[in-house]
């Protein structure tokens, strides 16, 4: 077993391992790594652990148990490891070694300061899929008339695009040299204010696109979904976003046998598992953002680049009642890191106030990923019952008629009470 400097490996419990075929081998007493998170991470993460422990204990009658192992990132890492150690190497090693983990949100300052630790974690572990399912829970207040029509799963490319973090500050020698290079070598004269421009680089590769789109189509096949939509801004960014679309369609044809519908570019393929048709289509990102509001039933699985996926995640979350219950996962073939879609919401940090639903539903995804289906199903059930009881956190209470507002930990208790009521 790896020796860590500050990570305490639980004495009881075993590692989850990943077979050559990518299948997980989950012991009945797995060790799961967790990052508490900055800001409201201190509120939501302990509540998530308490709810998951209660669910696992009840559903498996003590025969299964998670052994939590804290690993550090963000502000807590600087307290444990020393100033400026935001993402210790041993955190990356542990997350890789233990295969399944869950994290709270981490702060990224705007403008200067450290670059995103969330993005660094995804890039350094090559967690190339950001999977964010968006579904409606009955009774959740929503700004749209028929929120139940929104049922989508976002596959956001997580390793490239402008999130690669290659950008040069306005006025820096790198920006100036790059500008000069573009000017002299490529004859580019259309940068409007060259003296005061910053420059960012947007890498988008065929390999990166194909592995993401492959996962999205496979998900549609495995979950019997009617369509996969490639969302891009390829009319403007032809060789990056446009290529994402073209490479996506080409992959659908080559690897899944998709054929053109009426001369294309839309395609269809027959789901080999169900015989039903899956449409492969595309949508330009701006039009897509209005169509998901106006005609959400036409969209199911979404495959998109990093920045589009970031925007779409929050927009779709709002459509079904907000970021308080929007879960997610970052996945590679061998490592899975589950996390909420929301950030650290600093104004609420440490106040036991925000909705822990997002990280609890991320844990639900984690349990499903581990094959602990009964526990995952129980989390969905008690979430539905808790919302129906109208004992909810501020975000729902402020929009729900007749609601009783509860704290973050109070909502965790409502879930646990619902669980125990099932037993009675
Ligand atoms: N994966 C990650 O770790 C992420 C980290 N971040 C980071 O988080 C920090 C803050 O980002 P910010 O843009 O303010 O976005 P946040 O998602 O943190 O907060 C925006 C708003 O969303 C609502 N909200 C957030 N969390 C919850 C919750 N648990 N329950 C209910 N409502 C919630 C609140 O709305 P209201 O004001 O209406 O109550 C809040 O003001 C930044 O440093 C950013 O980089 C951002 C996104 C993801
Ligand atoms: O890394 C961050 O701070 C923000 C990331 C983000 O918004 C997201 O992943 O949805
Ligand atoms: Mg985001």
mmCIF file of N, CA, C and O in Angstrom, residues 16 24 26 30-34 48-49 52 56 66 68 99-103 327-329 331 336-339 359-373 376 379:
data_model
loop_
_atom_site.group_PDB
_atom_site.id
_atom_site.type_symbol
_atom_site.label_atom_id
_atom_site.label_comp_id
_atom_site.label_asym_id
_atom_site.label_seq_id
_atom_site.Cartn_x
_atom_site.Cartn_y
_atom_site.Cartn_z
ATOM 1 N N UNK A 16 -11.158 -0.335 -4.151
ATOM 2 C CA UNK A 16 -11.900 -0.729 -5.359
ATOM 3 C C UNK A 16 -10.853 -0.868 -6.461
ATOM 4 O O UNK A 16 -9.973 -0.016 -6.592
ATOM 5 N N UNK A 24 -15.436 -2.581 -12.652
ATOM 6 C CA UNK A 24 -15.017 -2.340 -11.273
ATOM 7 C C UNK A 24 -15.172 -3.604 -10.443
ATOM 8 O O UNK A 24 -16.129 -4.349 -10.600
ATOM 9 N N UNK A 26 -15.754 -4.174 -6.718
ATOM 10 C CA UNK A 26 -16.081 -3.392 -5.524
ATOM 11 C C UNK A 26 -16.247 -4.328 -4.322
ATOM 12 O O UNK A 26 -17.175 -5.135 -4.283
ATOM 13 N N UNK A 30 -15.648 -0.934 0.786
ATOM 14 C CA UNK A 30 -14.697 -0.164 -0.034
ATOM 15 C C UNK A 30 -14.204 1.102 0.664
ATOM 16 O O UNK A 30 -14.918 1.704 1.465
ATOM 17 N N UNK A 31 -12.996 1.498 0.315
ATOM 18 C CA UNK A 31 -12.476 2.796 0.753
ATOM 19 C C UNK A 31 -12.788 3.794 -0.359
ATOM 20 O O UNK A 31 -12.457 3.567 -1.524
ATOM 21 N N UNK A 32 -13.455 4.872 0.017
ATOM 22 C CA UNK A 32 -13.790 5.918 -0.961
ATOM 23 C C UNK A 32 -13.087 7.205 -0.546
ATOM 24 O O UNK A 32 -13.251 7.667 0.589
ATOM 25 N N UNK A 33 -12.316 7.759 -1.465
ATOM 26 C CA UNK A 33 -11.636 9.024 -1.182
ATOM 27 C C UNK A 33 -12.621 10.185 -1.345
ATOM 28 O O UNK A 33 -13.493 10.141 -2.212
ATOM 29 N N UNK A 34 -12.484 11.187 -0.489
ATOM 30 C CA UNK A 34 -13.321 12.381 -0.668
ATOM 31 C C UNK A 34 -12.504 13.641 -0.403
ATOM 32 O O UNK A 34 -11.578 13.659 0.402
ATOM 33 N N UNK A 48 -23.643 14.874 2.949
ATOM 34 C CA UNK A 48 -23.660 13.793 1.950
ATOM 35 C C UNK A 48 -23.164 12.483 2.570
ATOM 36 O O UNK A 48 -23.772 11.419 2.413
ATOM 37 N N UNK A 49 -22.057 12.564 3.314
ATOM 38 C CA UNK A 49 -21.502 11.336 3.907
ATOM 39 C C UNK A 49 -22.492 10.708 4.889
ATOM 40 O O UNK A 49 -22.664 9.489 4.906
ATOM 41 N N UNK A 52 -25.351 9.069 2.904
ATOM 42 C CA UNK A 52 -24.906 7.851 2.207
ATOM 43 C C UNK A 52 -24.680 6.725 3.218
ATOM 44 O O UNK A 52 -25.107 5.584 2.995
ATOM 45 N N UNK A 56 -26.672 3.198 3.056
ATOM 46 C CA UNK A 56 -25.951 1.925 2.862
ATOM 47 C C UNK A 56 -26.216 0.991 4.048
ATOM 48 O O UNK A 56 -26.465 -0.207 3.869
ATOM 49 N N UNK A 66 -19.138 1.925 3.603
ATOM 50 C CA UNK A 66 -18.077 2.722 2.974
ATOM 51 C C UNK A 66 -17.105 3.192 4.053
ATOM 52 O O UNK A 66 -17.522 3.649 5.120
ATOM 53 N N UNK A 68 -14.552 6.026 4.526
ATOM 54 C CA UNK A 68 -14.199 7.291 3.883
ATOM 55 C C UNK A 68 -12.742 7.645 4.166
ATOM 56 O O UNK A 68 -12.268 7.499 5.295
ATOM 57 N N UNK A 99 -9.634 4.721 -7.339
ATOM 58 C CA UNK A 99 -10.562 4.546 -8.477
ATOM 59 C C UNK A 99 -11.901 5.296 -8.391
ATOM 60 O O UNK A 99 -12.416 5.743 -9.407
ATOM 61 N N UNK A 100 -12.477 5.400 -7.199
ATOM 62 C CA UNK A 100 -13.779 6.075 -7.074
ATOM 63 C C UNK A 100 -13.677 7.106 -5.951
ATOM 64 O O UNK A 100 -13.272 6.771 -4.834
ATOM 65 N N UNK A 101 -14.045 8.333 -6.253
ATOM 66 C CA UNK A 101 -13.995 9.365 -5.211
ATOM 67 C C UNK A 101 -15.093 10.387 -5.441
ATOM 68 O O UNK A 101 -15.759 10.394 -6.483
ATOM 69 N N UNK A 102 -15.244 11.256 -4.456
ATOM 70 C CA UNK A 102 -16.269 12.297 -4.552
ATOM 71 C C UNK A 102 -15.694 13.573 -3.964
ATOM 72 O O UNK A 102 -14.923 13.522 -3.004
ATOM 73 N N UNK A 103 -16.055 14.696 -4.545
ATOM 74 C CA UNK A 103 -15.470 15.951 -4.064
ATOM 75 C C UNK A 103 -16.506 17.050 -3.896
ATOM 76 O O UNK A 103 -17.498 17.105 -4.634
ATOM 77 N N UNK A 327 -26.354 17.063 -10.139
ATOM 78 C CA UNK A 327 -25.194 16.218 -9.855
ATOM 79 C C UNK A 327 -24.270 16.062 -11.054
ATOM 80 O O UNK A 327 -24.598 16.475 -12.168
ATOM 81 N N UNK A 328 -23.118 15.414 -10.822
ATOM 82 C CA UNK A 328 -22.215 15.171 -11.940
ATOM 83 C C UNK A 328 -21.096 14.208 -11.601
ATOM 84 O O UNK A 328 -20.897 13.833 -10.442
ATOM 85 N N UNK A 329 -20.376 13.833 -12.657
ATOM 86 C CA UNK A 329 -19.230 12.933 -12.510
ATOM 87 C C UNK A 329 -18.180 13.298 -13.532
ATOM 88 O O UNK A 329 -18.505 13.748 -14.637
ATOM 89 N N UNK A 331 -15.138 11.414 -15.511
ATOM 90 C CA UNK A 331 -14.806 10.010 -15.733
ATOM 91 C C UNK A 331 -13.687 9.810 -16.747
ATOM 92 O O UNK A 331 -13.633 10.508 -17.769
ATOM 93 N N UNK A 336 -13.049 7.603 -11.490
ATOM 94 C CA UNK A 336 -14.305 8.370 -11.466
ATOM 95 C C UNK A 336 -14.286 9.312 -10.269
ATOM 96 O O UNK A 336 -14.050 8.872 -9.142
ATOM 97 N N UNK A 337 -14.502 10.584 -10.533
ATOM 98 C CA UNK A 337 -14.585 11.583 -9.456
ATOM 99 C C UNK A 337 -15.951 12.258 -9.566
ATOM 100 O O UNK A 337 -16.237 12.956 -10.543
ATOM 101 N N UNK A 338 -16.776 12.049 -8.557
ATOM 102 C CA UNK A 338 -18.132 12.588 -8.581
ATOM 103 C C UNK A 338 -18.132 13.964 -7.924
ATOM 104 O O UNK A 338 -17.394 14.193 -6.966
ATOM 105 N N UNK A 339 -18.931 14.866 -8.458
ATOM 106 C CA UNK A 339 -18.989 16.214 -7.863
ATOM 107 C C UNK A 339 -20.263 16.923 -8.299
ATOM 108 O O UNK A 339 -20.829 16.653 -9.353
ATOM 109 N N UNK A 359 -24.667 17.326 -4.227
ATOM 110 C CA UNK A 359 -23.589 16.359 -3.936
ATOM 111 C C UNK A 359 -24.183 15.017 -3.491
ATOM 112 O O UNK A 359 -23.611 13.957 -3.746
ATOM 113 N N UNK A 360 -25.368 15.050 -2.882
ATOM 114 C CA UNK A 360 -26.006 13.774 -2.502
ATOM 115 C C UNK A 360 -26.407 13.005 -3.773
ATOM 116 O O UNK A 360 -26.215 11.792 -3.874
ATOM 117 N N UNK A 361 -26.925 13.729 -4.761
ATOM 118 C CA UNK A 361 -27.275 13.050 -6.019
ATOM 119 C C UNK A 361 -26.013 12.654 -6.800
ATOM 120 O O UNK A 361 -26.031 11.692 -7.578
ATOM 121 N N UNK A 362 -24.918 13.359 -6.578
ATOM 122 C CA UNK A 362 -23.641 12.912 -7.164
ATOM 123 C C UNK A 362 -23.217 11.600 -6.506
ATOM 124 O O UNK A 362 -22.696 10.696 -7.165
ATOM 125 N N UNK A 363 -23.456 11.503 -5.197
ATOM 126 C CA UNK A 363 -23.170 10.241 -4.494
ATOM 127 C C UNK A 363 -24.079 9.125 -5.004
ATOM 128 O O UNK A 363 -23.668 7.964 -5.088
ATOM 129 N N UNK A 364 -25.304 9.503 -5.343
ATOM 130 C CA UNK A 364 -26.225 8.504 -5.935
ATOM 131 C C UNK A 364 -25.624 7.952 -7.230
ATOM 132 O O UNK A 364 -25.625 6.740 -7.468
ATOM 133 N N UNK A 365 -25.067 8.856 -8.052
ATOM 134 C CA UNK A 365 -24.407 8.398 -9.289
ATOM 135 C C UNK A 365 -23.217 7.492 -8.955
ATOM 136 O O UNK A 365 -22.936 6.513 -9.637
ATOM 137 N N UNK A 366 -22.522 7.866 -7.896
ATOM 138 C CA UNK A 366 -21.341 7.084 -7.490
ATOM 139 C C UNK A 366 -21.751 5.669 -7.082
ATOM 140 O O UNK A 366 -21.135 4.684 -7.492
ATOM 141 N N UNK A 367 -22.822 5.569 -6.287
ATOM 142 C CA UNK A 367 -23.277 4.247 -5.833
ATOM 143 C C UNK A 367 -23.715 3.400 -7.030
ATOM 144 O O UNK A 367 -23.439 2.206 -7.107
ATOM 145 N N UNK A 368 -24.376 4.039 -7.984
ATOM 146 C CA UNK A 368 -24.813 3.321 -9.195
ATOM 147 C C UNK A 368 -23.592 2.840 -9.983
ATOM 148 O O UNK A 368 -23.553 1.720 -10.477
ATOM 149 N N UNK A 369 -22.585 3.723 -10.082
ATOM 150 C CA UNK A 369 -21.340 3.383 -10.777
ATOM 151 C C UNK A 369 -20.674 2.167 -10.107
ATOM 152 O O UNK A 369 -20.084 1.318 -10.774
ATOM 153 N N UNK A 370 -20.797 2.086 -8.784
ATOM 154 C CA UNK A 370 -20.197 0.973 -8.036
ATOM 155 C C UNK A 370 -21.036 -0.296 -8.126
ATOM 156 O O UNK A 370 -20.644 -1.337 -7.599
ATOM 157 N N UNK A 371 -22.217 -0.175 -8.725
ATOM 158 C CA UNK A 371 -23.108 -1.338 -8.796
ATOM 159 C C UNK A 371 -23.968 -1.489 -7.554
ATOM 160 O O UNK A 371 -24.649 -2.495 -7.391
ATOM 161 N N UNK A 372 -23.957 -0.514 -6.659
ATOM 162 C CA UNK A 372 -24.799 -0.558 -5.455
ATOM 163 C C UNK A 372 -26.149 0.094 -5.800
ATOM 164 O O UNK A 372 -26.539 1.135 -5.270
ATOM 165 N N UNK A 373 -26.850 -0.604 -6.667
ATOM 166 C CA UNK A 373 -28.064 -0.057 -7.273
ATOM 167 C C UNK A 373 -29.157 0.182 -6.239
ATOM 168 O O UNK A 373 -29.876 1.180 -6.289
ATOM 169 N N UNK A 376 -28.482 3.341 -4.471
ATOM 170 C CA UNK A 376 -28.718 4.489 -5.367
ATOM 171 C C UNK A 376 -30.221 4.720 -5.511
ATOM 172 O O UNK A 376 -30.701 5.862 -5.409
ATOM 173 N N UNK A 379 -31.678 6.465 -2.564
ATOM 174 C CA UNK A 379 -31.421 7.918 -2.503
ATOM 175 C C UNK A 379 -32.425 8.669 -3.378
ATOM 176 O O UNK A 379 -32.977 9.699 -2.973
#
